[in-house]
Structures are given as C-alpha cells and as structure tokens.
Amino acid sequence: MITTRTWYLKFLVFLLAVFSILIYFRADVDKNPVVQILVENSHEVQPIINGEERARRVQERCSNNPQYRTCLYPSRGIVKRLLPVHDKKLAMCVMGKTGSSNWKTLILRLRGVITEEEARNMTYPHSKEYWQDNGTLYFYKKRERVKMIETIERDYYKVTFVRDPLSRMLSAYRDKFTGTSQEHMFKVYRNKRASDICKCLEDLLLLKPDGDLIPNEIYAFMGTELERHCSNKREKFVSLGIFFLIFIFMPQDFKGEVLKDLIVNTHFNDMLSLCGHCRIKYDFIGTVETMDSDFEFLRRKLGIEYNLPKIESTQSGVMSKEGVKVMWEDIPHVMKQYIYLFLSNDANAFGYSGYSVDLSKDLLPNHYERRTNCDTWY
C-alpha cells in the first residue's frame, strides 16, 4: 500500500516533469524572432506582425477615424519622399530617423546610380546631386506627376518603414540638438540659437494664465530646466526637457519665426502624415526594430539582388545615448505622460505599446492635433 508521503513525492515529481516540458517549449518559442519584440520604451511586449498585415491594419484604422482625412493626391511633402524604382515596380516613402540612409542607398543602387563599391562606402546618400531631375516625384512635370502617381497607386508595391515614436524623437534630438560639427546639421539647432529657445520658454513661464490646464508640476519643471540650462549667459543648452516642453506646451503662434524651422522640420513631424499613410494605400509597413527580417521578406517578394546597405552614422560630437537616457530619467512622471500622449497617434497607428495614459488630448494645447487637411500636392 502506497503511503501518503510516497504519493506526495510521486505527485511532486510529476509536476516538476510537466513544468520542465513547458519551460522547454516556451524557450523554443522565445527563440523565434517573429514572435515578439521588446520595444525600447514600452511598458509591454509588442507582438511582431508581418509588414503587409501592419499596412492593412493602418488602412483599417484610417477608414475608421474620420480625423485622418483622405486626399485625392499626396501632398507636396509626400511626393518629395516617395522614391520609385521602376524596374522593380517599387515605390518607397523614406522618412528621417527610420533608417533613411540605408534605404536611400539601396534605392540608388537599384536604380543603377551608384556601384556596389560606392554603396559600401556611402556616407551621405541625402545629397541633392542624387535626387535632382527625376530623382523624386517632386521633380516631374505636373502632368507627368499625375500619371506617375496613378501608376504607382495602381501597379507598384508601396513600402515605408516606421520606428518606435519615442525612440525616433530621442534620436532626432540627439542628432539635431547636441551635434557640434555636422556639416549638414540645420543652423537653427546650433548652440548659438539656444538663447532664442531659452527666451521663448522664459516668456511662456512668465505668461502662465490663470486656470491654465497645464499642471503646476510642469511649470515647476520649466523653471528648473531654465535655471539649469539657460541661466549661464555664455553657454546655453537645449536640454531634452526643454526640447519636449517646446513641442508640447508652447502654443504655435507663440513660437514665432525663431522656432519656425524647428517645428516644420520633418525629423520631428509625425510619421502618419509624413508619408500620408491615410492617403496612400501602402502594401508593406516595416519597422526599424525588425529591419533585417523585413528586408529579407522584401528581397524575396521583389527579387532584390543586393544586400541592405549598412550606413555608419555621420553624427559628429553628439551626446552619447547614455547621456540622453540620463536626461530622460530626470524628466518627471507627469511630463512623460504628456510626451506619451503627444506621440500616441503614431504609436496607436503602427502598433507600438506603452503609450496609453490616463490623460485626455483636451489637456494638450490646440496646436497638438496633427495636420490632416489636404495641402497642395503640386
């Protein structure tokens, strides 16, 4: 007769065996690169989906949200970014901070503009010499452009790549605000303009209206950032906190000419409107986080015979990623909630998790709503 103690021991051994089998299969699943990915700033794990499925979901989201107004033709900005490769029946919309150097180099190679060796040694594929004449749809004559757009929408495989919104903004900040010797860096982001940016923030802090919806904690943070980074008359620094305060809380008409170039620069614009995802029916929307596997899919799909170029960063004198991370950690929790809300349109559209907050968009200044009107495309 089996004693109670023996029965418990056998039952324990059975449970351990079952647990070991589950661990084995779970480990097998986690090794699969197409199962899940941990997004850089997310609070949750983001499931990876096929780029074609992501494109389908974006179109569904666009059709279900009337605020994403659909235009007859893409805007002028979009046709500057939509780069066709006629031999492959491919059209790729390339945005800043989404691997644009790699994609532009690949397109130049596919067009036969550069050799394999030139592609390997490429440092700056954004040079105007590569994209003049008919390099983008923008340079087509009006009648030819209309026909080309119709042909692309009907016959071409349309591709774009996106990136975790916060990761993209942090990269743009690091590139455009902390670089010192980059020849192609926009002048407005050099330290000599930091005093103008600080002045705008000082004025905003002084003009705090009664009953403003911006929490007092945000205004306290403004004062701290101004004291830490703007009080020195010789060296003023646009910190990450000041960068986000400008974008989120400073009213559009308050910025004036001083920050005009900053606000309209495409590196800081939302991805949903940059490539007109609700105006053009893309066939594939890949992500920077899964770039290699997405490219392998496109290589097989389109018969691309080249490897994806890996362009080394040309950023010079920029702050380290660790330095940006330290500044991010210094931003108060309530401010981060506003940042997540500010970036939530892109996050929700492209399936990035971790951006859900207990705030209403009504709490953001009126300028927050992204451009959805149809501007001229010609």
Coordinates of C-alpha atoms in Angstrom, one line a residue:
M1 CA 0.0 0.0 0.0
I2 CA 1.4 3.4 -1.0
T3 CA 1.9 5.7 1.9
T4 CA 0.7 9.3 1.8
R5 CA 4.3 10.6 1.8
T6 CA 5.2 8.4 -1.2
W7 CA 2.1 9.6 -3.1
Y8 CA 3.1 13.2 -2.5
L9 CA 6.6 12.6 -3.7
K10 CA 5.4 11.0 -6.9
F11 CA 3.0 13.8 -7.5
L12 CA 5.7 16.4 -6.9
V13 CA 8.0 14.6 -9.4
F14 CA 5.1 14.6 -12.0
L15 CA 4.6 18.3 -11.5
L16 CA 8.3 19.0 -12.0
A17 CA 8.3 16.9 -15.2
V18 CA 5.3 18.9 -16.6
F19 CA 6.9 22.2 -15.6
S20 CA 10.2 21.2 -17.4
I21 CA 8.3 20.4 -20.6
L22 CA 6.5 23.7 -20.5
I23 CA 9.8 25.6 -20.0
Y24 CA 11.4 23.7 -22.9
F25 CA 8.6 24.6 -25.3
R26 CA 8.4 28.2 -24.0
A27 CA 12.2 28.6 -24.6
D28 CA 11.7 27.2 -28.1
V29 CA 9.0 29.8 -28.8
D30 CA 11.1 32.7 -27.5
K31 CA 13.9 31.8 -29.9
N32 CA 11.6 32.5 -32.8
P33 CA 12.5 36.1 -34.0
V34 CA 9.0 36.6 -35.4
V35 CA 7.1 36.0 -32.2
Q36 CA 7.7 39.1 -30.1
I37 CA 10.0 42.1 -29.5
L38 CA 10.5 44.3 -26.5
V39 CA 10.1 47.9 -27.7
E40 CA 12.7 50.3 -26.3
N41 CA 10.5 52.5 -24.2
S42 CA 7.4 50.3 -23.9
H43 CA 5.8 49.0 -20.7
E44 CA 4.6 45.9 -22.6
V45 CA 5.9 43.4 -25.1
Q46 CA 4.9 44.3 -28.7
P47 CA 3.9 41.3 -30.9
I48 CA 5.6 41.4 -34.3
I49 CA 3.3 41.2 -37.2
N50 CA 4.0 40.9 -40.9
G51 CA 4.6 44.3 -42.7
E52 CA 1.7 43.6 -45.0
E53 CA -0.6 42.9 -42.1
R54 CA 0.5 46.1 -40.4
A55 CA -0.3 48.1 -43.6
R56 CA -3.7 46.5 -43.7
R57 CA -4.4 47.5 -40.1
V58 CA -3.2 51.0 -40.7
Q59 CA -5.7 51.4 -43.6
E60 CA -8.4 50.0 -41.4
R61 CA -7.6 52.5 -38.7
C62 CA -7.6 55.3 -41.2
S63 CA -11.0 54.4 -42.6
N64 CA -12.5 54.1 -39.1
N65 CA -11.2 57.5 -37.9
P66 CA -12.6 60.5 -39.8
Q67 CA -10.0 62.9 -38.4
Y68 CA -7.5 61.2 -40.7
R69 CA -8.8 62.9 -43.8
T70 CA -8.0 61.2 -47.1
C71 CA -6.9 63.4 -50.1
L72 CA -7.2 62.7 -53.8
Y73 CA -3.5 63.1 -54.3
P74 CA -0.5 63.1 -51.9
S75 CA 0.8 66.4 -50.6
R76 CA 3.9 68.1 -51.9
G77 CA 6.0 66.9 -49.0
I78 CA 5.0 63.3 -49.6
V79 CA 5.9 63.3 -53.3
K80 CA 9.4 64.5 -52.2
R81 CA 9.8 61.4 -50.1
L82 CA 8.2 58.9 -52.3
L83 CA 11.0 57.3 -54.3
P84 CA 10.1 55.0 -57.2
V85 CA 12.3 52.2 -58.6
H86 CA 10.6 51.5 -61.9
D87 CA 12.4 48.3 -62.8
K88 CA 11.2 46.6 -59.6
K89 CA 7.7 48.3 -59.6
L90 CA 8.7 49.5 -56.1
A91 CA 7.9 52.9 -54.5
M92 CA 9.3 53.6 -51.1
C93 CA 8.5 56.6 -48.9
V94 CA 11.5 57.4 -46.8
M95 CA 11.3 59.4 -43.6
G96 CA 14.1 60.8 -41.4
K97 CA 15.2 58.6 -38.4
T98 CA 13.7 55.4 -39.8
G99 CA 16.8 54.1 -41.5
S100 CA 16.6 56.6 -44.3
S101 CA 20.4 56.5 -45.1
N102 CA 20.2 52.7 -45.6
W103 CA 17.0 52.9 -47.8
K104 CA 18.2 55.7 -49.9
T105 CA 21.5 54.0 -50.6
L106 CA 19.6 50.8 -51.6
I107 CA 17.4 52.8 -53.9
L108 CA 20.3 54.5 -55.6
R109 CA 21.9 51.0 -56.1
L110 CA 18.7 49.6 -57.5
R111 CA 18.4 52.5 -59.9
G112 CA 22.0 51.9 -61.1
V113 CA 23.1 55.4 -60.0
I114 CA 25.9 54.0 -57.8
T115 CA 28.0 50.9 -57.9
E116 CA 28.3 48.2 -55.3
E117 CA 31.6 49.7 -54.1
E118 CA 30.1 53.1 -53.9
A119 CA 27.2 51.7 -51.9
R120 CA 29.6 50.1 -49.4
N121 CA 31.5 53.4 -49.0
M122 CA 28.4 55.7 -48.9
T123 CA 28.4 58.2 -46.1
Y124 CA 25.7 60.7 -47.1
P125 CA 23.1 59.5 -49.6
H126 CA 20.9 62.6 -49.0
S127 CA 23.0 64.8 -51.2
K128 CA 20.9 66.8 -53.7
E129 CA 23.0 65.6 -56.6
Y130 CA 21.4 62.1 -56.3
W131 CA 17.8 63.3 -56.2
Q132 CA 17.6 66.1 -58.8
D133 CA 15.8 65.9 -62.1
N134 CA 13.5 62.8 -61.8
G135 CA 15.0 61.5 -58.6
T136 CA 11.7 62.0 -56.7
L137 CA 8.2 62.6 -58.0
Y138 CA 8.5 66.2 -57.0
F139 CA 10.7 66.9 -60.0
Y140 CA 8.3 65.5 -62.5
K141 CA 6.3 68.0 -64.6
K142 CA 2.7 68.4 -63.3
R143 CA 1.0 66.3 -65.9
E144 CA 3.7 63.5 -65.7
R145 CA 3.5 63.5 -62.0
V146 CA -0.3 62.9 -62.0
K147 CA 0.1 60.0 -64.4
M148 CA 3.0 58.6 -62.3
I149 CA 1.1 58.8 -59.1
E150 CA -1.8 57.0 -60.6
T151 CA 0.6 54.3 -62.0
I152 CA 2.3 53.9 -58.6
E153 CA -1.0 53.6 -56.8
R154 CA -2.3 51.0 -59.3
D155 CA 0.8 48.9 -60.2
Y156 CA 3.6 49.5 -57.7
Y157 CA 4.4 47.8 -54.4
K158 CA 4.4 50.6 -52.0
V159 CA 6.6 50.4 -48.9
T160 CA 7.5 52.5 -45.9
F161 CA 9.3 52.0 -42.6
V162 CA 8.4 53.3 -39.2
R163 CA 10.0 53.4 -35.8
D164 CA 9.0 53.5 -32.1
P165 CA 7.9 57.2 -31.8
L166 CA 9.8 58.0 -28.6
S167 CA 13.0 56.3 -29.8
R168 CA 12.7 58.3 -33.1
M169 CA 12.3 61.6 -31.2
L170 CA 15.2 60.9 -28.9
S171 CA 17.4 60.1 -31.9
A172 CA 16.3 63.3 -33.6
Y173 CA 17.0 65.3 -30.5
R174 CA 20.5 63.8 -30.1
D175 CA 21.3 64.4 -33.8
K176 CA 19.9 67.9 -34.2
F177 CA 20.4 69.5 -30.8
T178 CA 23.6 68.0 -29.4
G179 CA 25.8 67.8 -32.5
T180 CA 28.6 70.3 -32.9
S181 CA 30.5 69.7 -36.2
Q182 CA 28.0 68.1 -38.6
E183 CA 28.2 70.0 -41.9
H184 CA 24.6 69.1 -42.8
M185 CA 23.1 70.0 -39.4
F186 CA 20.5 72.7 -39.6
K187 CA 21.7 76.0 -38.3
V188 CA 18.7 76.6 -36.1
Y189 CA 19.8 73.7 -33.9
R190 CA 23.3 75.0 -33.2
N191 CA 24.1 76.4 -29.7
K192 CA 24.0 80.0 -31.0
R193 CA 20.2 79.7 -31.3
A194 CA 19.8 78.1 -27.8
S195 CA 19.4 81.6 -26.3
D196 CA 16.4 82.3 -28.5
I197 CA 14.8 79.0 -27.5
C198 CA 15.5 79.7 -23.8
K199 CA 14.0 83.2 -24.2
C200 CA 10.7 81.7 -25.6
L201 CA 10.5 79.3 -22.7
E202 CA 11.1 82.1 -20.2
D203 CA 8.3 84.2 -21.8
L204 CA 6.0 81.2 -21.6
L205 CA 6.8 80.7 -17.9
L206 CA 6.1 84.4 -17.1
L207 CA 2.8 84.4 -19.1
K208 CA 1.2 81.5 -17.2
P209 CA -2.5 82.3 -17.4
D210 CA -4.9 81.7 -14.5
G211 CA -6.8 78.5 -14.7
D212 CA -4.4 77.0 -17.3
L213 CA -4.8 73.3 -17.8
I214 CA -1.0 72.7 -17.6
P215 CA -0.2 71.3 -14.2
N216 CA 1.8 73.3 -11.7
E217 CA 4.4 70.5 -11.7
I218 CA 5.1 71.1 -15.4
Y219 CA 5.7 74.8 -14.7
A220 CA 8.0 73.9 -11.8
F221 CA 9.9 71.7 -14.3
M222 CA 10.1 74.6 -16.7
G223 CA 11.7 76.8 -14.1
T224 CA 14.1 74.1 -13.1
E225 CA 15.3 73.5 -16.7
L226 CA 15.7 77.2 -17.3
E227 CA 17.8 77.6 -14.2
R228 CA 20.0 74.6 -15.0
H229 CA 20.5 75.1 -18.7
C230 CA 19.6 78.7 -19.6
S231 CA 20.9 80.9 -16.8
N232 CA 24.5 80.8 -18.0
K233 CA 24.9 83.8 -20.4
R234 CA 27.8 82.2 -22.3
E235 CA 26.7 78.6 -22.6
K236 CA 23.0 77.8 -23.0
F237 CA 21.9 74.3 -23.7
V238 CA 18.6 73.0 -25.0
S239 CA 18.1 70.0 -22.8
L240 CA 15.8 67.1 -23.6
G241 CA 13.3 68.6 -21.1
I242 CA 13.3 72.0 -22.9
F243 CA 13.0 70.2 -26.2
F244 CA 9.8 68.4 -25.2
L245 CA 8.4 71.5 -23.4
I246 CA 8.7 73.5 -26.6
F247 CA 7.0 70.9 -28.8
I248 CA 4.1 70.0 -26.4
F249 CA 3.3 73.1 -24.4
M250 CA 4.3 76.2 -26.4
P251 CA 1.4 77.5 -28.5
Q252 CA 2.1 77.5 -32.2
D253 CA 1.6 81.3 -32.6
F254 CA 3.8 81.9 -29.6
K255 CA 6.9 80.4 -31.2
G256 CA 7.1 82.9 -34.0
E257 CA 9.9 82.9 -36.5
V258 CA 12.6 81.9 -34.0
L259 CA 11.4 78.3 -33.9
K260 CA 9.6 78.0 -37.2
D261 CA 12.3 75.8 -38.8
L262 CA 12.3 73.6 -35.8
I263 CA 8.5 72.9 -35.8
V264 CA 8.2 72.2 -39.6
N265 CA 11.4 70.0 -39.8
T266 CA 10.4 66.5 -40.9
H267 CA 12.7 64.8 -38.3
F268 CA 10.2 65.9 -35.6
N269 CA 6.9 65.5 -37.6
D270 CA 4.6 62.6 -37.0
M271 CA 5.1 59.6 -39.3
L272 CA 1.4 59.1 -40.0
S273 CA 1.3 62.3 -42.0
L274 CA 4.8 62.4 -43.3
C275 CA 4.2 59.5 -45.7
G276 CA 0.5 60.0 -46.0
H277 CA -0.4 56.6 -44.6
C278 CA -4.1 57.6 -44.8
R279 CA -3.8 59.0 -48.3
I280 CA -1.7 56.3 -50.0
K281 CA -2.6 52.6 -49.6
Y282 CA 0.8 51.1 -48.7
D283 CA 1.4 47.4 -49.3
F284 CA 4.1 47.0 -46.6
I285 CA 4.9 48.9 -43.5
G286 CA 8.1 47.6 -41.9
T287 CA 9.7 48.7 -38.7
V288 CA 13.3 49.8 -37.8
E289 CA 13.2 47.3 -34.9
T290 CA 12.7 44.4 -37.4
M291 CA 14.5 45.9 -40.4
D292 CA 16.7 42.9 -41.2
S293 CA 13.9 40.4 -41.3
D294 CA 11.6 42.9 -43.1
F295 CA 14.2 43.4 -45.7
E296 CA 14.6 39.7 -46.3
F297 CA 10.8 39.5 -46.9
L298 CA 11.1 42.4 -49.4
R299 CA 14.1 40.8 -51.1
R300 CA 12.2 37.6 -51.8
K301 CA 9.0 39.4 -52.7
L302 CA 10.6 41.9 -55.2
G303 CA 13.6 39.9 -56.4
I304 CA 16.1 42.3 -54.9
E305 CA 19.6 41.0 -55.6
Y306 CA 21.6 43.3 -53.3
N307 CA 22.2 43.3 -49.5
L308 CA 20.7 46.1 -47.4
P309 CA 23.5 48.7 -47.1
K310 CA 24.6 49.5 -43.5
I311 CA 25.5 53.2 -43.4
E312 CA 27.6 54.2 -40.5
S313 CA 26.3 57.3 -38.6
T314 CA 27.8 60.6 -39.7
Q315 CA 26.9 62.2 -36.4
S316 CA 29.8 64.1 -35.0
G317 CA 30.2 65.5 -31.5
V318 CA 26.7 64.3 -30.4
M319 CA 25.8 63.4 -26.9
S320 CA 26.1 59.7 -26.1
K321 CA 22.9 57.6 -26.0
E322 CA 23.6 57.0 -22.3
G323 CA 23.7 60.8 -21.8
V324 CA 20.2 61.2 -23.4
K325 CA 19.0 58.3 -21.3
V326 CA 20.1 60.1 -18.1
M327 CA 18.2 63.2 -19.2
W328 CA 15.1 61.2 -19.9
E329 CA 15.2 59.7 -16.4
D330 CA 15.3 63.2 -15.0
I331 CA 12.0 64.2 -16.6
P332 CA 9.2 64.0 -14.1
H333 CA 6.5 61.3 -14.4
V334 CA 3.7 63.7 -15.3
M335 CA 5.7 65.2 -18.1
K336 CA 6.4 61.8 -19.5
Q337 CA 2.6 61.1 -19.5
Y338 CA 2.2 64.2 -21.7
I339 CA 5.0 63.0 -24.0
Y340 CA 3.4 59.6 -24.4
L341 CA 0.1 61.3 -25.2
F342 CA 1.8 63.6 -27.7
L343 CA 3.3 60.6 -29.6
S344 CA 0.2 58.4 -29.2
N345 CA -1.2 58.9 -32.7
D346 CA 1.8 57.3 -34.3
A347 CA 2.1 54.6 -31.6
N348 CA -1.5 53.6 -31.9
A349 CA -1.5 53.6 -35.7
F350 CA 1.6 51.4 -36.1
G351 CA 1.1 49.1 -33.1
Y352 CA 3.6 50.3 -30.6
S353 CA 2.6 49.6 -27.0
G354 CA 3.3 51.5 -23.8
Y355 CA 1.7 54.8 -24.8
S356 CA -1.6 54.5 -23.0
V357 CA -2.0 57.2 -20.3
D358 CA -4.9 58.5 -18.2
L359 CA -4.9 61.9 -19.9
S360 CA -7.2 63.4 -22.4
K361 CA -6.0 65.1 -25.6
D362 CA -8.0 68.1 -24.5
L363 CA -5.2 68.8 -21.9
L364 CA -2.8 69.5 -24.7
P365 CA -2.5 72.9 -26.4
N366 CA -4.6 73.5 -29.5
H367 CA -1.6 73.1 -31.9
Y368 CA -1.2 69.4 -30.9
E369 CA -3.7 68.0 -33.4
R370 CA -1.5 67.0 -36.4
R371 CA -2.1 68.3 -39.9
T372 CA -4.9 66.4 -41.5
N373 CA -6.0 69.0 -44.1
C374 CA -5.2 68.4 -47.7
D375 CA -2.5 70.8 -48.7
T376 CA -1.4 71.3 -52.3
W377 CA 0.3 68.3 -53.9
Y378 CA 1.8 70.1 -56.9

